[in-house]
Amino acid sequence: MKQYQTLLYYCYTAIENAGQFAAEHLEFCRSINLVGRIIVADEGLNGTVSGTREACKTYMDTVLADPRFAKTDFKIDDVDEPSFIKMHCRYKAEIVHSGLRNPAIINPAKQTGKHLEPKEFMEMKDRDDVVILDVRSNYEHALGRFKNAVTLDIENFRDFPARINELAKYKDKKILTYCTGGIKCEKASALLLHEGFKEVYQLHGGIIKYGKEAGGKDFEGKCYVFDNRLAVDVNSVNPKTISTCRNCGKTTSKMINCANPECNEHFTQCDECGWKLDGCCSETCQAHPRKRPYDGTGYYVKVPQPVNVSKKLKLIS
């Protein structure tokens, strides 16, 4: 049994004084020696945290005991070591950046696409009247995606609303949306419904849950994750590598961040090119004076941003 776990989760729910809650929640996580990245907004909570099995259980029990977060669905991975180095918990305008901040129009707590459990999704995805829609960014679906999925040319999820007109030809189809853990689908499916799509569904728990409960069938490639693992296996039924090295074109599933911090682009690169270019996407970035040392992983710790912590902190109850 592995000693550590990584938890992926989100919950759309109203949080009063969310900035203060973020500060208090950070101290709580540090008190039980968790590491990870959590975003807190007025609209809810979104995080990936990692630590010992005991610490992760304490965290889940505490979060679920709070009525606001009682329906939080935790995706749990057993890992050999913590998936982060530091603990961050920050207040932001949204728990996933979409630019859709008008709750009168888009409010996942009130209306989203119908949630499909992994086995339901698997049974529906190949029907003639169904379109599978990947709502993730280019670098994510380039690494791995469902067979026959429709993808959009977006650098970030905030670009999704501007691309929605490209999907108009599918309005007479059932739209099955998916993403890593489900959070992006909440707003994507809500927007599709708002734009007149009649039958919109979303994969509950995302790709990660689908891998655990449906064997990942027909998910081709690996799944990008937002921690130091960068990419994880999903498909244990019919796995296939679909991504290629940006530099030489060789088949590879290794995802890295460019070693030049002013670039920091996410891309796939084989080990040979990685060492040749010191983990950079190009010779230009390799020559950059701020280039970070490359250790073969392509993962770099972000510099933490300051968080205002009150003198009297209260753990969530």
Coordinates of C-alpha atoms in Angstrom, one line a residue:
M1 CA 0.0 0.0 0.0
K2 CA 1.4 3.4 -1.0
Q3 CA 2.0 5.8 1.8
Y4 CA 0.7 9.0 0.1
Q5 CA -2.5 10.1 -1.7
T6 CA -3.4 12.9 -4.0
L7 CA -7.0 14.3 -3.9
L8 CA -8.7 16.1 -6.8
Y9 CA -12.0 17.8 -6.1
Y10 CA -14.2 20.8 -6.5
C11 CA -17.5 22.1 -5.2
Y12 CA -19.7 24.9 -6.5
T13 CA -21.3 26.5 -3.4
A14 CA -21.6 30.0 -2.0
I15 CA -18.8 31.0 0.3
E16 CA -19.2 34.2 2.3
N17 CA -16.0 36.1 3.0
A18 CA -14.2 33.8 0.6
G19 CA -10.9 35.7 0.9
Q20 CA -10.8 35.2 4.6
F21 CA -11.8 31.6 4.2
A22 CA -8.9 31.1 1.8
A23 CA -6.4 32.3 4.4
E24 CA -7.9 30.2 7.2
H25 CA -8.1 27.1 4.9
L26 CA -4.4 27.5 4.0
E27 CA -3.5 27.4 7.7
F28 CA -5.7 24.3 8.2
C29 CA -3.9 22.5 5.3
R30 CA -0.5 23.4 6.7
S31 CA -1.5 22.2 10.1
I32 CA -2.0 18.7 8.8
N33 CA 1.0 18.8 6.5
L34 CA -0.8 18.8 3.2
V35 CA 0.8 20.2 0.0
G36 CA -1.1 21.3 -3.1
R37 CA -3.0 24.0 -4.8
I38 CA -6.4 25.3 -3.9
I39 CA -8.5 28.0 -5.4
V40 CA -11.3 29.6 -3.4
A41 CA -13.9 32.0 -4.8
D42 CA -17.3 33.3 -3.9
E43 CA -18.7 30.5 -6.0
G44 CA -16.9 27.6 -4.4
L45 CA -13.8 25.5 -3.9
N46 CA -11.4 23.8 -6.4
G47 CA -8.2 22.0 -5.4
T48 CA -5.7 19.3 -5.7
V49 CA -3.9 18.4 -2.5
S50 CA -1.5 15.6 -1.5
G51 CA -0.1 14.1 1.7
T52 CA -0.1 11.0 3.9
R53 CA -3.2 8.8 3.8
E54 CA -4.0 10.0 7.3
A55 CA -3.7 13.6 6.4
C56 CA -5.9 13.1 3.3
K57 CA -8.5 11.4 5.4
T58 CA -8.5 14.2 7.9
Y59 CA -8.9 16.7 5.1
M60 CA -11.8 14.9 3.4
D61 CA -13.6 14.3 6.7
T62 CA -13.3 18.0 7.7
V63 CA -14.4 19.3 4.3
L64 CA -17.4 16.9 4.0
A65 CA -18.5 17.8 7.6
D66 CA -19.1 21.4 6.4
P67 CA -22.6 21.5 5.1
R68 CA -21.5 23.8 2.3
F69 CA -19.1 21.1 0.9
A70 CA -21.1 18.0 1.9
K71 CA -21.5 16.9 -1.7
T72 CA -17.9 17.2 -2.7
D73 CA -16.7 14.3 -4.8
F74 CA -13.1 13.4 -4.1
K75 CA -11.0 11.6 -6.8
I76 CA -8.3 9.7 -4.9
D77 CA -5.0 8.5 -6.3
D78 CA -2.5 6.5 -4.3
V79 CA 1.0 7.9 -5.1
D80 CA 4.6 7.1 -4.1
E81 CA 5.4 10.6 -2.9
P82 CA 3.4 13.9 -2.5
S83 CA 2.4 15.4 -5.8
F84 CA 3.4 18.9 -4.8
I85 CA 6.2 20.6 -2.9
K86 CA 4.4 23.5 -1.3
M87 CA 0.9 24.4 -0.1
H88 CA -1.0 27.2 -1.9
C89 CA -4.5 28.4 -1.2
R90 CA -5.6 31.6 -3.0
Y91 CA -8.7 33.6 -3.4
K92 CA -9.7 34.3 -7.0
A93 CA -12.7 35.6 -8.9
E94 CA -13.6 32.1 -10.2
I95 CA -12.6 28.6 -9.2
V96 CA -11.9 27.9 -12.9
H97 CA -11.2 30.9 -15.1
S98 CA -13.9 31.2 -17.7
G99 CA -14.9 34.8 -17.7
L100 CA -18.5 33.7 -17.1
R101 CA -19.1 35.6 -13.9
N102 CA -22.8 36.5 -14.2
P103 CA -24.6 34.0 -11.9
A104 CA -27.9 35.1 -13.5
I105 CA -26.7 33.5 -16.7
I106 CA -24.2 30.8 -15.7
N107 CA -24.7 29.3 -12.3
P108 CA -23.5 25.6 -12.0
A109 CA -25.1 25.4 -8.5
K110 CA -28.5 25.8 -10.2
Q111 CA -28.2 24.4 -13.8
T112 CA -25.6 22.3 -15.7
G113 CA -25.7 19.4 -18.1
K114 CA -27.0 16.1 -16.9
H115 CA -24.3 14.2 -15.0
L116 CA -23.4 10.8 -16.4
E117 CA -21.5 8.3 -14.3
P118 CA -18.5 6.7 -16.1
K119 CA -20.3 3.6 -17.2
E120 CA -23.3 5.6 -18.5
F121 CA -20.9 7.8 -20.5
M122 CA -19.2 4.7 -21.9
E123 CA -22.5 3.3 -23.0
M124 CA -23.6 6.5 -24.7
K125 CA -20.4 7.8 -26.3
D126 CA -20.5 5.8 -29.5
R127 CA -24.1 6.4 -30.5
D128 CA -24.8 8.1 -33.8
D129 CA -26.8 10.9 -32.2
V130 CA -24.0 11.7 -29.8
V131 CA -21.0 14.1 -30.0
I132 CA -18.2 13.9 -27.4
L133 CA -16.8 17.3 -26.6
D134 CA -13.5 18.0 -25.0
V135 CA -13.6 21.3 -23.2
R136 CA -9.9 21.4 -22.2
S137 CA -7.0 23.4 -23.6
N138 CA -4.9 22.5 -26.6
Y139 CA -1.9 21.1 -24.6
E140 CA -4.3 18.9 -22.6
H141 CA -6.2 17.2 -25.5
A142 CA -3.0 17.0 -27.5
L143 CA -1.6 14.7 -24.8
G144 CA -4.7 12.5 -24.6
R145 CA -8.4 12.6 -25.5
F146 CA -11.4 10.3 -26.1
K147 CA -11.5 8.5 -29.5
N148 CA -13.5 10.6 -32.0
A149 CA -13.8 13.6 -29.6
V150 CA -14.4 17.1 -30.9
T151 CA -11.7 19.5 -29.7
L152 CA -11.5 23.3 -29.8
D153 CA -8.5 25.4 -30.6
I154 CA -8.2 27.1 -27.2
E155 CA -5.1 28.0 -25.2
N156 CA -7.1 28.4 -22.0
F157 CA -10.6 27.5 -20.8
R158 CA -11.5 31.2 -20.8
D159 CA -11.3 31.0 -24.6
F160 CA -14.2 28.5 -24.7
P161 CA -17.1 31.0 -24.8
A162 CA -15.7 32.6 -27.9
R163 CA -15.5 29.3 -29.7
I164 CA -19.0 28.0 -28.9
N165 CA -20.4 29.1 -32.2
E166 CA -18.2 26.5 -33.9
L167 CA -20.4 23.9 -32.2
A168 CA -23.7 25.2 -33.7
K169 CA -23.7 22.3 -36.3
Y170 CA -24.1 19.9 -33.4
K171 CA -27.3 21.4 -31.9
D172 CA -29.4 18.5 -33.0
K173 CA -27.1 16.0 -31.3
K174 CA -26.6 14.9 -27.7
I175 CA -23.5 16.7 -26.4
L176 CA -21.3 14.7 -24.0
T177 CA -18.8 17.1 -22.4
Y178 CA -15.7 16.0 -20.5
C179 CA -12.6 17.4 -18.8
T180 CA -10.0 16.3 -16.2
G181 CA -12.1 16.2 -13.1
G182 CA -15.4 17.6 -14.1
I183 CA -15.1 21.3 -13.0
K184 CA -14.8 22.9 -16.5
C185 CA -17.8 20.9 -17.7
E186 CA -20.0 22.5 -15.1
K187 CA -19.7 25.9 -16.7
A188 CA -19.2 24.6 -20.3
S189 CA -22.4 22.6 -20.2
A190 CA -24.3 25.4 -18.5
L191 CA -23.2 27.8 -21.3
L192 CA -24.2 25.3 -24.0
L193 CA -27.7 25.1 -22.4
H194 CA -27.9 28.9 -22.3
E195 CA -26.9 29.0 -26.0
G196 CA -29.8 26.8 -27.0
F197 CA -28.3 23.3 -27.0
K198 CA -31.1 21.0 -25.9
E199 CA -29.4 17.8 -24.7
V200 CA -26.2 18.4 -22.8
Y201 CA -24.5 15.9 -20.6
Q202 CA -21.2 15.9 -18.7
L203 CA -18.9 13.1 -17.5
H204 CA -19.2 13.1 -13.7
G205 CA -15.8 13.1 -12.1
G206 CA -14.1 13.6 -15.4
I207 CA -11.4 11.6 -17.1
I208 CA -9.9 10.6 -13.7
K209 CA -13.0 9.0 -12.4
Y210 CA -13.7 7.4 -15.8
G211 CA -10.3 5.7 -15.6
K212 CA -11.0 4.3 -12.2
E213 CA -14.5 3.1 -12.8
A214 CA -14.7 2.3 -16.5
G215 CA -11.1 1.2 -17.1
G216 CA -10.5 4.3 -19.3
K217 CA -11.7 2.5 -22.4
D218 CA -11.2 4.5 -25.6
F219 CA -9.4 7.3 -23.9
E220 CA -6.3 7.6 -26.1
G221 CA -3.1 8.9 -24.6
K222 CA -2.5 10.2 -21.1
C223 CA -4.3 12.7 -19.0
Y224 CA -2.7 16.0 -18.1
V225 CA -2.9 16.8 -14.4
F226 CA -2.0 20.0 -12.6
D227 CA 0.7 18.7 -10.2
N228 CA 4.2 17.5 -10.5
R229 CA 3.2 14.2 -12.2
L230 CA 2.0 16.3 -15.2
A231 CA 0.6 13.2 -17.0
V232 CA -1.1 10.1 -15.7
D233 CA -2.3 6.8 -17.2
V234 CA -6.0 6.4 -17.6
N235 CA -6.7 3.5 -20.0
S236 CA -6.1 0.0 -18.8
V237 CA -8.4 -1.6 -21.5
N238 CA -7.1 -0.4 -24.9
P239 CA -4.3 2.1 -24.3
K240 CA -2.7 4.0 -27.1
T241 CA -0.2 6.9 -27.3
I242 CA -1.3 9.7 -29.6
S243 CA 1.1 12.6 -28.7
T244 CA 4.4 13.3 -30.4
C245 CA 7.5 15.2 -29.5
R246 CA 7.2 18.9 -30.5
N247 CA 10.8 19.0 -31.6
C248 CA 11.5 15.7 -33.5
G249 CA 8.0 14.2 -34.1
K250 CA 8.8 11.0 -32.3
T251 CA 5.9 9.4 -30.4
T252 CA 6.0 10.3 -26.7
S253 CA 3.6 10.9 -23.9
K254 CA 6.0 12.9 -21.8
M255 CA 4.6 16.4 -21.0
I256 CA 6.8 19.2 -19.6
N257 CA 6.9 22.9 -19.1
C258 CA 9.5 24.9 -21.0
A259 CA 12.5 25.6 -18.8
N260 CA 12.4 29.2 -19.8
P261 CA 10.1 30.8 -17.1
E262 CA 9.1 33.6 -19.5
C263 CA 7.8 31.0 -21.9
N264 CA 6.7 28.1 -19.5
E265 CA 4.8 26.5 -22.4
H266 CA 3.2 23.1 -21.8
F267 CA 4.3 20.7 -24.5
T268 CA 5.2 17.1 -25.2
Q269 CA 8.9 16.3 -25.7
C270 CA 10.9 13.0 -25.8
D271 CA 13.7 12.4 -23.4
E272 CA 16.4 12.7 -26.1
C273 CA 15.2 16.2 -27.2
G274 CA 14.6 17.1 -23.5
W275 CA 18.3 16.7 -22.6
K276 CA 19.5 18.1 -25.9
L277 CA 17.5 21.3 -25.4
D278 CA 17.7 21.4 -21.5
G279 CA 14.0 21.0 -21.3
C280 CA 13.2 24.0 -23.5
C281 CA 10.8 24.2 -26.4
S282 CA 13.4 25.8 -28.7
E283 CA 17.0 26.9 -29.0
T284 CA 15.9 30.5 -28.4
C285 CA 14.5 29.5 -25.0
Q286 CA 17.5 27.4 -24.3
A287 CA 19.7 30.5 -24.6
H288 CA 17.5 32.6 -22.3
P289 CA 19.5 33.9 -19.3
R290 CA 16.7 33.0 -16.9
K291 CA 16.5 29.4 -18.0
R292 CA 15.8 27.0 -15.1
P293 CA 18.0 23.9 -14.5
Y294 CA 16.4 20.9 -16.2
D295 CA 16.3 17.7 -14.1
G296 CA 14.5 15.5 -16.6
T297 CA 11.0 16.1 -15.2
G298 CA 10.0 19.4 -16.7
Y299 CA 8.1 20.4 -13.6
Y300 CA 8.9 23.6 -11.8
V301 CA 7.6 24.9 -8.5
K302 CA 5.8 28.2 -8.8
V303 CA 6.8 31.1 -6.6
P304 CA 4.1 31.4 -3.9
Q305 CA 1.9 34.5 -3.8
P306 CA 1.3 36.2 -0.5
V307 CA -1.9 35.5 1.3
N308 CA -3.4 37.8 4.0
V309 CA -3.9 35.7 7.1
S310 CA -5.9 37.1 10.0
K311 CA -4.6 37.0 13.5
K312 CA -7.4 34.7 14.7
L313 CA -7.8 31.8 12.4
K314 CA -10.7 29.4 12.5
L315 CA -10.6 26.0 10.8
I316 CA -13.7 25.0 8.8
S317 CA -16.2 23.2 10.9

